[in-house]
């Protein structure tokens, strides 16, 4: 017997009263026909916008051939995707999963198993950073380390030591006889678009080399072009031993990946890890199609150009409305606007202007346009921001919200 509830979806999301039926590039069309400029990109997922013709074609073709094939058999398209990802990175091996949290679970397991395989199973602890977000499974929540997500779910999984972001002395102090690795996001997305100085990442690499630890980059949000390069560690100039990807990897089709060097993955033998759906033919077709587009000449030049333009225009809005926003930060098209008013008010005022954005920690509003966003759409978004700021300053938005 069902209870009389308004919705049968588990109420873990505070959903906005707005639904969309289709998308076109950077635009979403609501069920009432209204057009919204989508600077959420499904939280950094739809990097090629909505209904990209090359992705649509790839999925349609794959859908007529094979939807699912277990990992009991060979996967030529999966081999190709893995080889392409390795060619573009430091890695020798790729494990395909279905989400960011699963990619991170694999990264955590690889890190622990590496040491066990080398005869040191007592090296299992991982150093993580305050403000991090690594996912919602019990291990990735423990790595995230935030009380607000952990509360009520029993004792957090043991094995994570959290230190302040950018505090090298704290990292050095946290390294002990049980440490296995250091896990960091190149840019903290959920945490408020926060980055440590580049020298910090280099110092982490050196510490890992010195102590025989694995350096793990969580590129679930930063990877696949979001920060203006295929992977964020490219502009940081530091190669990790292990890296997780998800979000934009499938351009909207669920797929995650964990990449590792052969040395880091020592110990990952048959039976040590697995997934029913991981590397599913549909997901692999989508991800190969995403790579086709992203690896075409000039793709990232465009994303970087749009980033610069958006940042310049946002800085000008700060000059016009310092009472509403105070800072622009981030890399590529992972841009954070620090709000002076509550960020939820700014997001709502932007939504009134038909511009969709995403909240983050530290009272930040994330602007995450698709990487194919045009100059005109950037200009349009900033005009909408200007109007939202004006509405917030005049109190118009509050009145509308409370009436
Ligand atoms: N890691 C990072 C950096 C993320 O931003 C997220 C999600 O926002 C995750 C991991 C978890 O990914 P998923 O929600 O696909 O499990």
mmCIF file of C-alpha atoms and ligand atoms in Angstrom:
data_model
loop_
_atom_site.group_PDB
_atom_site.id
_atom_site.type_symbol
_atom_site.label_atom_id
_atom_site.label_comp_id
_atom_site.label_asym_id
_atom_site.label_seq_id
_atom_site.Cartn_x
_atom_site.Cartn_y
_atom_site.Cartn_z
ATOM 1 C CA UNK A 1 0.000 0.000 0.000
ATOM 2 C CA UNK A 2 1.402 3.426 -0.890
ATOM 3 C CA UNK A 3 1.182 6.444 1.389
ATOM 4 C CA UNK A 4 -0.391 9.600 0.023
ATOM 5 C CA UNK A 5 2.756 11.629 -0.753
ATOM 6 C CA UNK A 6 3.116 14.482 -3.246
ATOM 7 C CA UNK A 7 5.892 12.677 -5.114
ATOM 8 C CA UNK A 8 7.194 9.126 -4.951
ATOM 9 C CA UNK A 9 10.760 10.238 -5.632
ATOM 10 C CA UNK A 10 12.772 9.868 -2.408
ATOM 11 C CA UNK A 11 12.812 13.426 -1.080
ATOM 12 C CA UNK A 12 16.610 13.791 -0.881
ATOM 13 C CA UNK A 13 16.660 16.694 -3.336
ATOM 14 C CA UNK A 14 15.075 20.095 -2.681
ATOM 15 C CA UNK A 15 13.754 20.254 -6.243
ATOM 16 C CA UNK A 16 12.836 23.542 -7.876
ATOM 17 C CA UNK A 17 9.318 23.714 -9.292
ATOM 18 C CA UNK A 18 10.473 23.690 -12.886
ATOM 19 C CA UNK A 19 10.738 20.873 -15.433
ATOM 20 C CA UNK A 20 12.337 20.709 -18.848
ATOM 21 C CA UNK A 21 11.375 18.642 -21.836
ATOM 22 C CA UNK A 22 14.219 19.291 -24.239
ATOM 23 C CA UNK A 23 17.478 21.069 -24.776
ATOM 24 C CA UNK A 24 19.368 22.656 -27.653
ATOM 25 C CA UNK A 25 23.014 23.565 -27.125
ATOM 26 C CA UNK A 26 23.195 25.964 -24.177
ATOM 27 C CA UNK A 27 19.396 26.258 -23.937
ATOM 28 C CA UNK A 28 16.756 24.313 -22.057
ATOM 29 C CA UNK A 29 13.094 24.453 -22.980
ATOM 30 C CA UNK A 30 10.698 24.117 -20.063
ATOM 31 C CA UNK A 31 7.478 22.112 -20.190
ATOM 32 C CA UNK A 32 5.596 25.438 -20.456
ATOM 33 C CA UNK A 33 7.661 26.369 -23.523
ATOM 34 C CA UNK A 34 9.877 28.980 -21.814
ATOM 35 C CA UNK A 35 13.570 29.043 -22.821
ATOM 36 C CA UNK A 36 16.296 29.091 -20.185
ATOM 37 C CA UNK A 37 19.998 29.695 -20.702
ATOM 38 C CA UNK A 38 21.581 26.675 -19.057
ATOM 39 C CA UNK A 39 24.753 27.582 -17.137
ATOM 40 C CA UNK A 40 24.433 24.478 -14.964
ATOM 41 C CA UNK A 41 25.231 21.993 -17.762
ATOM 42 C CA UNK A 42 23.658 19.367 -15.496
ATOM 43 C CA UNK A 43 26.335 20.281 -12.911
ATOM 44 C CA UNK A 44 29.307 20.145 -15.287
ATOM 45 C CA UNK A 45 28.002 17.167 -17.274
ATOM 46 C CA UNK A 46 26.622 18.473 -20.589
ATOM 47 C CA UNK A 47 29.976 19.887 -21.725
ATOM 48 C CA UNK A 48 28.868 19.761 -25.363
ATOM 49 C CA UNK A 49 25.479 21.261 -24.584
ATOM 50 C CA UNK A 50 22.168 19.520 -25.113
ATOM 51 C CA UNK A 51 21.417 17.286 -28.113
ATOM 52 C CA UNK A 52 24.836 17.672 -29.715
ATOM 53 C CA UNK A 53 24.401 16.103 -33.208
ATOM 54 C CA UNK A 54 27.562 13.978 -33.025
ATOM 55 C CA UNK A 55 26.561 12.519 -29.636
ATOM 56 C CA UNK A 56 22.974 11.925 -30.725
ATOM 57 C CA UNK A 57 24.170 10.073 -33.835
ATOM 58 C CA UNK A 58 26.684 7.956 -31.904
ATOM 59 C CA UNK A 59 24.068 6.859 -29.356
ATOM 60 C CA UNK A 60 21.398 6.229 -31.980
ATOM 61 C CA UNK A 61 23.785 4.034 -33.956
ATOM 62 C CA UNK A 62 24.918 2.132 -30.868
ATOM 63 C CA UNK A 63 21.301 1.666 -29.732
ATOM 64 C CA UNK A 64 20.552 -0.338 -32.865
ATOM 65 C CA UNK A 65 23.551 -2.636 -32.281
ATOM 66 C CA UNK A 66 24.202 -3.553 -28.652
ATOM 67 C CA UNK A 67 22.982 -1.964 -25.392
ATOM 68 C CA UNK A 68 24.710 -4.069 -22.827
ATOM 69 C CA UNK A 69 27.444 -6.654 -22.741
ATOM 70 C CA UNK A 70 28.908 -7.976 -19.525
ATOM 71 C CA UNK A 71 32.556 -7.598 -18.668
ATOM 72 C CA UNK A 72 32.895 -11.364 -19.103
ATOM 73 C CA UNK A 73 33.754 -10.644 -22.746
ATOM 74 C CA UNK A 74 36.084 -8.378 -24.661
ATOM 75 C CA UNK A 75 35.060 -4.800 -25.362
ATOM 76 C CA UNK A 76 36.741 -3.412 -28.492
ATOM 77 C CA UNK A 77 35.094 0.020 -28.123
ATOM 78 C CA UNK A 78 35.973 0.089 -24.425
ATOM 79 C CA UNK A 79 39.581 -0.790 -25.344
ATOM 80 C CA UNK A 80 39.600 2.109 -27.786
ATOM 81 C CA UNK A 81 38.178 4.571 -25.250
ATOM 82 C CA UNK A 82 40.677 3.451 -22.600
ATOM 83 C CA UNK A 83 43.569 3.717 -25.066
ATOM 84 C CA UNK A 84 42.503 7.246 -26.056
ATOM 85 C CA UNK A 85 42.242 8.369 -22.425
ATOM 86 C CA UNK A 86 45.662 6.882 -21.656
ATOM 87 C CA UNK A 87 47.185 8.502 -24.742
ATOM 88 C CA UNK A 88 45.949 11.876 -23.457
ATOM 89 C CA UNK A 89 47.191 11.361 -19.902
ATOM 90 C CA UNK A 90 49.793 9.830 -17.585
ATOM 91 C CA UNK A 91 47.821 6.592 -17.221
ATOM 92 C CA UNK A 92 48.356 3.007 -18.397
ATOM 93 C CA UNK A 93 45.018 1.557 -17.268
ATOM 94 C CA UNK A 94 41.392 2.631 -17.086
ATOM 95 C CA UNK A 95 38.520 1.116 -15.120
ATOM 96 C CA UNK A 96 35.054 2.158 -16.270
ATOM 97 C CA UNK A 97 32.341 2.817 -13.706
ATOM 98 C CA UNK A 98 28.959 4.570 -13.837
ATOM 99 C CA UNK A 99 29.398 7.661 -11.689
ATOM 100 C CA UNK A 100 31.898 9.923 -10.002
ATOM 101 C CA UNK A 101 31.529 8.269 -6.615
ATOM 102 C CA UNK A 102 32.187 4.853 -8.150
ATOM 103 C CA UNK A 103 35.228 6.159 -10.004
ATOM 104 C CA UNK A 104 36.445 7.504 -6.644
ATOM 105 C CA UNK A 105 35.735 4.201 -4.884
ATOM 106 C CA UNK A 106 37.996 2.552 -7.436
ATOM 107 C CA UNK A 107 40.671 5.226 -6.876
ATOM 108 C CA UNK A 108 40.562 4.602 -3.115
ATOM 109 C CA UNK A 109 40.754 0.826 -3.592
ATOM 110 C CA UNK A 110 43.661 1.120 -6.056
ATOM 111 C CA UNK A 111 45.525 3.328 -3.570
ATOM 112 C CA UNK A 112 45.116 0.857 -0.728
ATOM 113 C CA UNK A 113 45.749 -2.242 -2.833
ATOM 114 C CA UNK A 114 48.918 -0.736 -4.313
ATOM 115 C CA UNK A 115 50.561 -0.810 -0.900
ATOM 116 C CA UNK A 116 49.167 -4.222 -0.004
ATOM 117 C CA UNK A 117 50.596 -5.600 -3.268
ATOM 118 C CA UNK A 118 53.968 -4.105 -2.357
ATOM 119 C CA UNK A 119 53.894 -5.870 0.995
ATOM 120 C CA UNK A 120 52.561 -2.990 3.108
ATOM 121 C CA UNK A 121 48.861 -3.526 3.784
ATOM 122 C CA UNK A 122 49.265 -1.274 6.833
ATOM 123 C CA UNK A 123 49.568 1.703 4.450
ATOM 124 C CA UNK A 124 45.896 2.411 3.924
ATOM 125 C CA UNK A 125 45.199 5.958 5.095
ATOM 126 C CA UNK A 126 44.586 8.788 2.644
ATOM 127 C CA UNK A 127 45.109 12.482 3.307
ATOM 128 C CA UNK A 128 42.215 14.643 2.086
ATOM 129 C CA UNK A 129 41.372 18.357 2.242
ATOM 130 C CA UNK A 130 38.801 20.491 3.995
ATOM 131 C CA UNK A 131 36.073 21.657 1.625
ATOM 132 C CA UNK A 132 36.473 18.558 -0.560
ATOM 133 C CA UNK A 133 33.658 16.659 -2.202
ATOM 134 C CA UNK A 134 34.243 13.134 -3.455
ATOM 135 C CA UNK A 135 30.766 11.584 -3.577
ATOM 136 C CA UNK A 136 27.916 10.075 -1.576
ATOM 137 C CA UNK A 137 28.900 6.440 -1.058
ATOM 138 C CA UNK A 138 30.105 5.611 2.429
ATOM 139 C CA UNK A 139 33.813 5.592 1.486
ATOM 140 C CA UNK A 140 33.641 8.763 -0.615
ATOM 141 C CA UNK A 141 31.589 10.477 2.107
ATOM 142 C CA UNK A 142 34.290 9.598 4.619
ATOM 143 C CA UNK A 143 36.849 11.069 2.203
ATOM 144 C CA UNK A 144 34.653 14.173 1.852
ATOM 145 C CA UNK A 145 34.686 14.385 5.629
ATOM 146 C CA UNK A 146 31.897 16.905 6.000
ATOM 147 C CA UNK A 147 29.690 16.488 9.082
ATOM 148 C CA UNK A 148 26.600 17.721 7.235
ATOM 149 C CA UNK A 149 26.747 14.763 4.821
ATOM 150 C CA UNK A 150 27.908 12.159 7.351
ATOM 151 C CA UNK A 151 25.432 12.876 10.127
ATOM 152 C CA UNK A 152 23.174 9.955 10.969
ATOM 153 C CA UNK A 153 24.887 7.368 8.802
ATOM 154 C CA UNK A 154 26.840 5.645 11.549
ATOM 155 C CA UNK A 155 30.586 5.757 12.126
ATOM 156 C CA UNK A 156 32.365 7.127 9.036
ATOM 157 C CA UNK A 157 34.670 4.666 7.303
ATOM 158 C CA UNK A 158 38.122 4.797 8.811
ATOM 159 C CA UNK A 159 41.176 5.755 6.785
ATOM 160 C CA UNK A 160 40.999 9.449 5.923
ATOM 161 C CA UNK A 161 42.962 12.291 7.507
ATOM 162 C CA UNK A 162 41.700 15.720 6.593
ATOM 163 C CA UNK A 163 43.852 18.861 6.586
ATOM 164 C CA UNK A 164 43.235 22.473 5.468
ATOM 165 C CA UNK A 165 43.557 23.115 1.719
ATOM 166 C CA UNK A 166 46.905 24.660 0.865
ATOM 167 C CA UNK A 167 48.519 23.944 4.255
ATOM 168 C CA UNK A 168 51.688 22.041 3.377
ATOM 169 C CA UNK A 169 52.875 21.776 6.983
ATOM 170 C CA UNK A 170 49.595 20.155 7.948
ATOM 171 C CA UNK A 171 50.053 17.634 5.103
ATOM 172 C CA UNK A 172 53.601 16.857 6.258
ATOM 173 C CA UNK A 173 52.391 16.371 9.849
ATOM 174 C CA UNK A 174 49.555 14.097 8.687
ATOM 175 C CA UNK A 175 51.930 11.710 6.885
ATOM 176 C CA UNK A 176 52.441 8.731 9.182
ATOM 177 C CA UNK A 177 53.305 5.025 9.175
ATOM 178 C CA UNK A 178 49.865 4.150 7.767
ATOM 179 C CA UNK A 179 49.619 6.730 4.982
ATOM 180 C CA UNK A 180 48.970 5.396 1.484
ATOM 181 C CA UNK A 181 48.247 8.506 -0.558
ATOM 182 C CA UNK A 182 47.020 12.066 -0.925
ATOM 183 C CA UNK A 183 43.680 12.816 -2.580
ATOM 184 C CA UNK A 184 42.818 16.254 -3.934
ATOM 185 C CA UNK A 185 40.528 18.008 -6.427
ATOM 186 C CA UNK A 186 42.508 20.335 -8.738
ATOM 187 C CA UNK A 187 39.692 22.841 -8.175
ATOM 188 C CA UNK A 188 37.162 22.216 -5.412
ATOM 189 C CA UNK A 189 33.869 22.503 -7.272
ATOM 190 C CA UNK A 190 31.199 21.775 -4.669
ATOM 191 C CA UNK A 191 33.435 23.377 -2.024
ATOM 192 C CA UNK A 192 33.098 26.795 -3.671
ATOM 193 C CA UNK A 193 35.450 26.832 -6.694
ATOM 194 C CA UNK A 194 38.555 26.916 -4.504
ATOM 195 C CA UNK A 195 42.077 26.194 -5.751
ATOM 196 C CA UNK A 196 45.362 26.022 -3.864
ATOM 197 C CA UNK A 197 48.422 27.789 -5.314
ATOM 198 C CA UNK A 198 50.035 25.741 -8.119
ATOM 199 C CA UNK A 199 53.173 25.312 -5.993
ATOM 200 C CA UNK A 200 51.060 23.391 -3.474
ATOM 201 C CA UNK A 201 50.185 20.662 -6.005
ATOM 202 C CA UNK A 202 53.854 20.441 -7.029
ATOM 203 C CA UNK A 203 54.837 20.106 -3.370
ATOM 204 C CA UNK A 204 52.282 17.316 -2.920
ATOM 205 C CA UNK A 205 53.830 15.467 -5.885
ATOM 206 C CA UNK A 206 57.283 15.815 -4.294
ATOM 207 C CA UNK A 207 55.999 14.633 -0.909
ATOM 208 C CA UNK A 208 54.404 11.600 -2.542
ATOM 209 C CA UNK A 209 57.640 10.767 -4.362
ATOM 210 C CA UNK A 210 59.668 11.193 -1.180
ATOM 211 C CA UNK A 211 57.383 9.004 0.983
ATOM 212 C CA UNK A 212 56.292 6.432 -1.616
ATOM 213 C CA UNK A 213 52.667 7.650 -1.556
ATOM 214 C CA UNK A 214 50.183 7.778 -4.424
ATOM 215 C CA UNK A 215 48.918 11.147 -5.577
ATOM 216 C CA UNK A 216 45.232 10.890 -6.487
ATOM 217 C CA UNK A 217 43.425 13.646 -8.391
ATOM 218 C CA UNK A 218 39.653 13.730 -8.286
ATOM 219 C CA UNK A 219 38.901 15.183 -11.723
ATOM 220 C CA UNK A 220 35.249 14.149 -11.696
ATOM 221 C CA UNK A 221 34.247 17.809 -12.059
ATOM 222 C CA UNK A 222 37.427 19.408 -13.442
ATOM 223 C CA UNK A 223 38.160 16.719 -16.042
ATOM 224 C CA UNK A 224 36.973 16.536 -19.655
ATOM 225 C CA UNK A 225 37.623 20.140 -20.530
ATOM 226 C CA UNK A 226 35.809 21.982 -17.758
ATOM 227 C CA UNK A 227 38.891 24.002 -16.756
ATOM 228 C CA UNK A 228 40.052 24.734 -20.317
ATOM 229 C CA UNK A 229 42.269 21.661 -20.872
ATOM 230 C CA UNK A 230 41.156 18.057 -21.240
ATOM 231 C CA UNK A 231 42.403 17.468 -17.683
ATOM 232 C CA UNK A 232 43.070 20.130 -15.050
ATOM 233 C CA UNK A 233 46.380 18.584 -14.032
ATOM 234 C CA UNK A 234 47.735 19.653 -17.412
ATOM 235 C CA UNK A 235 47.683 23.347 -16.534
ATOM 236 C CA UNK A 236 48.755 22.557 -12.993
ATOM 237 C CA UNK A 237 51.799 20.823 -14.481
ATOM 238 C CA UNK A 238 51.661 17.869 -12.082
ATOM 239 C CA UNK A 239 50.900 14.274 -13.009
ATOM 240 C CA UNK A 240 49.009 12.189 -10.475
ATOM 241 C CA UNK A 241 49.307 8.408 -10.153
ATOM 242 C CA UNK A 242 45.552 7.893 -10.106
ATOM 243 C CA UNK A 243 42.717 10.061 -11.455
ATOM 244 C CA UNK A 244 38.948 9.795 -11.379
ATOM 245 C CA UNK A 245 36.681 11.127 -14.129
ATOM 246 C CA UNK A 246 32.901 11.151 -14.627
ATOM 247 C CA UNK A 247 30.434 14.008 -15.249
ATOM 248 C CA UNK A 248 31.336 15.283 -18.765
ATOM 249 C CA UNK A 249 32.980 12.026 -19.857
ATOM 250 C CA UNK A 250 29.722 10.761 -21.401
ATOM 251 C CA UNK A 251 28.372 14.212 -22.293
ATOM 252 C CA UNK A 252 25.195 13.361 -20.337
ATOM 253 C CA UNK A 253 25.280 9.574 -20.508
ATOM 254 C CA UNK A 254 26.326 8.111 -17.128
ATOM 255 C CA UNK A 255 29.926 6.908 -17.150
ATOM 256 C CA UNK A 256 32.819 7.268 -14.736
ATOM 257 C CA UNK A 257 36.429 6.210 -15.079
ATOM 258 C CA UNK A 258 39.416 5.636 -12.858
ATOM 259 C CA UNK A 259 42.795 6.004 -14.542
ATOM 260 C CA UNK A 260 46.071 4.780 -13.066
ATOM 261 C CA UNK A 261 49.677 4.096 -13.913
ATOM 262 C CA UNK A 262 50.710 0.447 -14.124
ATOM 263 C CA UNK A 263 52.730 0.855 -10.925
ATOM 264 C CA UNK A 264 49.828 2.446 -9.010
ATOM 265 C CA UNK A 265 47.492 -0.308 -10.203
ATOM 266 C CA UNK A 266 49.802 -3.088 -9.023
ATOM 267 C CA UNK A 267 47.502 -5.461 -7.202
ATOM 268 C CA UNK A 268 44.374 -4.860 -9.275
ATOM 269 C CA UNK A 269 44.182 -8.426 -10.550
ATOM 270 C CA UNK A 270 41.065 -10.303 -11.775
ATOM 271 C CA UNK A 271 38.424 -10.383 -9.067
ATOM 272 C CA UNK A 272 39.745 -7.412 -7.046
ATOM 273 C CA UNK A 273 37.199 -4.991 -8.501
ATOM 274 C CA UNK A 274 34.271 -4.998 -10.910
ATOM 275 C CA UNK A 275 30.991 -3.522 -12.079
ATOM 276 C CA UNK A 276 28.008 -4.937 -13.948
ATOM 277 C CA UNK A 277 27.325 -1.815 -15.971
ATOM 278 C CA UNK A 278 30.817 -0.242 -16.009
ATOM 279 C CA UNK A 279 31.971 0.242 -19.607
ATOM 280 C CA UNK A 280 28.494 -0.447 -20.974
ATOM 281 C CA UNK A 281 28.488 -0.152 -24.825
ATOM 282 C CA UNK A 282 26.082 2.810 -24.822
ATOM 283 C CA UNK A 283 28.194 4.700 -22.276
ATOM 284 C CA UNK A 284 31.396 3.892 -24.149
ATOM 285 C CA UNK A 285 29.867 5.052 -27.457
ATOM 286 C CA UNK A 286 28.843 8.338 -25.837
ATOM 287 C CA UNK A 287 32.307 8.889 -24.303
ATOM 288 C CA UNK A 288 34.125 8.063 -27.554
ATOM 289 C CA UNK A 289 31.876 10.586 -29.298
ATOM 290 C CA UNK A 290 32.663 13.217 -26.629
ATOM 291 C CA UNK A 291 36.377 12.656 -27.223
ATOM 292 C CA UNK A 292 35.914 12.959 -31.012
ATOM 293 C CA UNK A 293 34.562 16.474 -30.483
ATOM 294 C CA UNK A 294 36.918 17.564 -27.704
ATOM 295 C CA UNK A 295 40.070 16.352 -29.453
ATOM 296 C CA UNK A 296 39.265 18.228 -32.669
ATOM 297 C CA UNK A 297 41.680 21.133 -33.242
ATOM 298 C CA UNK A 298 40.651 24.406 -31.604
ATOM 299 C CA UNK A 299 38.049 22.966 -29.202
ATOM 300 C CA UNK A 300 39.827 24.039 -26.027
ATOM 301 C CA UNK A 301 40.957 27.349 -27.579
ATOM 302 C CA UNK A 302 37.284 28.192 -27.903
ATOM 303 C CA UNK A 303 36.513 27.143 -24.293
ATOM 304 C CA UNK A 304 39.427 29.232 -22.982
ATOM 305 C CA UNK A 305 38.368 32.238 -25.075
ATOM 306 C CA UNK A 306 34.833 32.011 -23.686
ATOM 307 C CA UNK A 307 36.247 31.697 -20.163
ATOM 308 C CA UNK A 308 38.239 34.899 -20.531
ATOM 309 C CA UNK A 309 35.292 36.749 -21.988
ATOM 310 C CA UNK A 310 32.931 35.596 -19.239
ATOM 311 C CA UNK A 311 35.410 36.451 -16.486
ATOM 312 C CA UNK A 312 36.002 39.940 -17.911
ATOM 313 C CA UNK A 313 32.296 40.607 -18.192
ATOM 314 C CA UNK A 314 31.642 39.256 -14.682
ATOM 315 C CA UNK A 315 34.346 41.511 -13.269
ATOM 316 C CA UNK A 316 32.525 44.478 -14.817
ATOM 317 C CA UNK A 317 29.299 43.381 -13.091
ATOM 318 C CA UNK A 318 31.129 43.435 -9.750
ATOM 319 C CA UNK A 319 32.005 47.089 -10.451
ATOM 320 C CA UNK A 320 28.352 47.846 -11.166
ATOM 321 C CA UNK A 321 26.888 45.760 -8.328
ATOM 322 C CA UNK A 322 29.385 45.358 -5.470
ATOM 323 C CA UNK A 323 26.380 45.072 -3.112
ATOM 324 C CA UNK A 324 25.422 41.755 -4.768
ATOM 325 C CA UNK A 325 28.640 40.038 -5.875
ATOM 326 C CA UNK A 326 32.221 40.489 -4.744
ATOM 327 C CA UNK A 327 34.570 38.093 -6.514
ATOM 328 C CA UNK A 328 35.007 35.963 -9.623
ATOM 329 C CA UNK A 329 37.210 32.884 -9.441
ATOM 330 C CA UNK A 330 37.892 29.573 -11.119
ATOM 331 C CA UNK A 331 39.528 28.139 -14.208
ATOM 332 C CA UNK A 332 38.175 27.651 -17.698
ATOM 333 C CA UNK A 333 34.409 27.397 -17.559
ATOM 334 C CA UNK A 334 34.317 26.282 -13.930
ATOM 335 C CA UNK A 335 33.613 29.757 -12.670
ATOM 336 C CA UNK A 336 32.550 30.793 -9.192
ATOM 337 C CA UNK A 337 30.892 34.091 -8.402
ATOM 338 C CA UNK A 338 31.048 34.912 -4.708
ATOM 339 C CA UNK A 339 27.798 36.474 -3.597
ATOM 340 C CA UNK A 340 27.393 39.218 -1.002
ATOM 341 C CA UNK A 341 23.676 38.445 -0.692
ATOM 342 C CA UNK A 342 22.771 34.828 0.165
ATOM 343 C CA UNK A 343 23.806 32.753 -2.877
ATOM 344 C CA UNK A 344 20.378 31.089 -2.899
ATOM 345 C CA UNK A 345 18.778 34.542 -3.435
ATOM 346 C CA UNK A 346 21.109 35.245 -6.338
ATOM 347 C CA UNK A 347 20.401 31.850 -7.918
ATOM 348 C CA UNK A 348 16.644 32.453 -7.597
ATOM 349 C CA UNK A 349 16.943 35.978 -9.044
ATOM 350 C CA UNK A 350 18.953 34.567 -11.973
ATOM 351 C CA UNK A 351 16.319 31.916 -12.502
ATOM 352 C CA UNK A 352 13.700 34.694 -12.670
ATOM 353 C CA UNK A 353 15.816 36.067 -15.536
ATOM 354 C CA UNK A 354 15.827 32.586 -17.127
ATOM 355 C CA UNK A 355 19.497 31.936 -16.424
ATOM 356 C CA UNK A 356 20.239 28.655 -14.620
ATOM 357 C CA UNK A 357 23.254 28.434 -12.308
ATOM 358 C CA UNK A 358 24.398 26.135 -9.478
ATOM 359 C CA UNK A 359 25.204 26.832 -5.841
ATOM 360 C CA UNK A 360 28.454 25.812 -4.134
ATOM 361 C CA UNK A 361 30.063 26.168 -0.708
ATOM 362 C CA UNK A 362 31.412 29.506 0.555
ATOM 363 C CA UNK A 363 28.314 31.403 -0.680
ATOM 364 C CA UNK A 364 29.420 30.915 -4.276
ATOM 365 C CA UNK A 365 27.252 30.620 -7.395
ATOM 366 C CA UNK A 366 28.772 28.417 -10.104
ATOM 367 C CA UNK A 367 28.546 29.462 -13.746
ATOM 368 C CA UNK A 368 29.031 26.240 -15.702
ATOM 369 C CA UNK A 369 28.107 26.936 -19.325
ATOM 370 C CA UNK A 370 28.633 24.180 -21.874
ATOM 371 C CA UNK A 371 32.091 24.410 -23.442
ATOM 372 C CA UNK A 372 30.442 25.098 -26.818
ATOM 373 C CA UNK A 373 28.789 28.279 -25.459
ATOM 374 C CA UNK A 374 28.922 31.182 -27.924
ATOM 375 C CA UNK A 375 30.063 34.767 -27.440
ATOM 376 C CA UNK A 376 26.460 35.929 -27.865
ATOM 377 C CA UNK A 377 25.273 33.544 -25.144
ATOM 378 C CA UNK A 378 28.011 34.772 -22.789
ATOM 379 C CA UNK A 379 26.873 38.348 -23.438
ATOM 380 C CA UNK A 380 23.253 37.311 -22.866
ATOM 381 C CA UNK A 381 24.087 35.613 -19.558
ATOM 382 C CA UNK A 382 25.815 38.710 -18.234
ATOM 383 C CA UNK A 383 22.907 40.946 -19.197
ATOM 384 C CA UNK A 384 20.643 38.580 -17.258
ATOM 385 C CA UNK A 385 23.026 38.721 -14.290
ATOM 386 C CA UNK A 386 22.951 42.524 -14.439
ATOM 387 C CA UNK A 387 19.158 42.477 -14.361
ATOM 388 C CA UNK A 388 19.129 39.978 -11.478
ATOM 389 C CA UNK A 389 21.573 42.145 -9.499
ATOM 390 C CA UNK A 390 19.450 45.243 -10.153
ATOM 391 C CA UNK A 391 16.344 43.354 -8.981
ATOM 392 C CA UNK A 392 18.114 42.193 -5.822
ATOM 393 C CA UNK A 393 19.436 45.696 -5.054
ATOM 394 C CA UNK A 394 16.045 47.300 -5.464
ATOM 395 C CA UNK A 395 14.408 44.631 -3.298
ATOM 396 C CA UNK A 396 12.186 43.712 -6.253
ATOM 397 C CA UNK A 397 13.275 40.082 -6.204
ATOM 398 C CA UNK A 398 12.553 39.656 -2.464
ATOM 399 C CA UNK A 399 9.122 41.172 -2.872
ATOM 400 C CA UNK A 400 8.393 38.828 -5.775
ATOM 401 C CA UNK A 401 9.639 35.875 -3.752
ATOM 402 C CA UNK A 402 7.510 36.680 -0.685
ATOM 403 C CA UNK A 403 4.342 37.799 -2.485
HETATM 404 N N1 LIG B 1 33.992 14.077 -7.058
HETATM 405 C C1 LIG B 1 33.740 15.360 -7.371
HETATM 406 C C2 LIG B 1 34.873 16.340 -7.448
HETATM 407 C C3 LIG B 1 32.431 15.781 -7.635
HETATM 408 O O1 LIG B 1 32.188 17.054 -7.933
HETATM 409 C C4 LIG B 1 31.388 14.828 -7.559
HETATM 410 C C5 LIG B 1 29.981 15.232 -7.776
HETATM 411 O O2 LIG B 1 29.633 16.369 -7.759
HETATM 412 C C6 LIG B 1 31.702 13.498 -7.239
HETATM 413 C C7 LIG B 1 33.013 13.157 -7.008
HETATM 414 C C8 LIG B 1 30.622 12.453 -7.176
HETATM 415 O O3 LIG B 1 30.137 12.201 -8.449
HETATM 416 P P1 LIG B 1 28.717 11.467 -8.649
HETATM 417 O O4 LIG B 1 27.668 12.398 -8.182
HETATM 418 O O5 LIG B 1 28.672 11.189 -10.131
HETATM 419 O O6 LIG B 1 28.766 10.204 -7.855
#
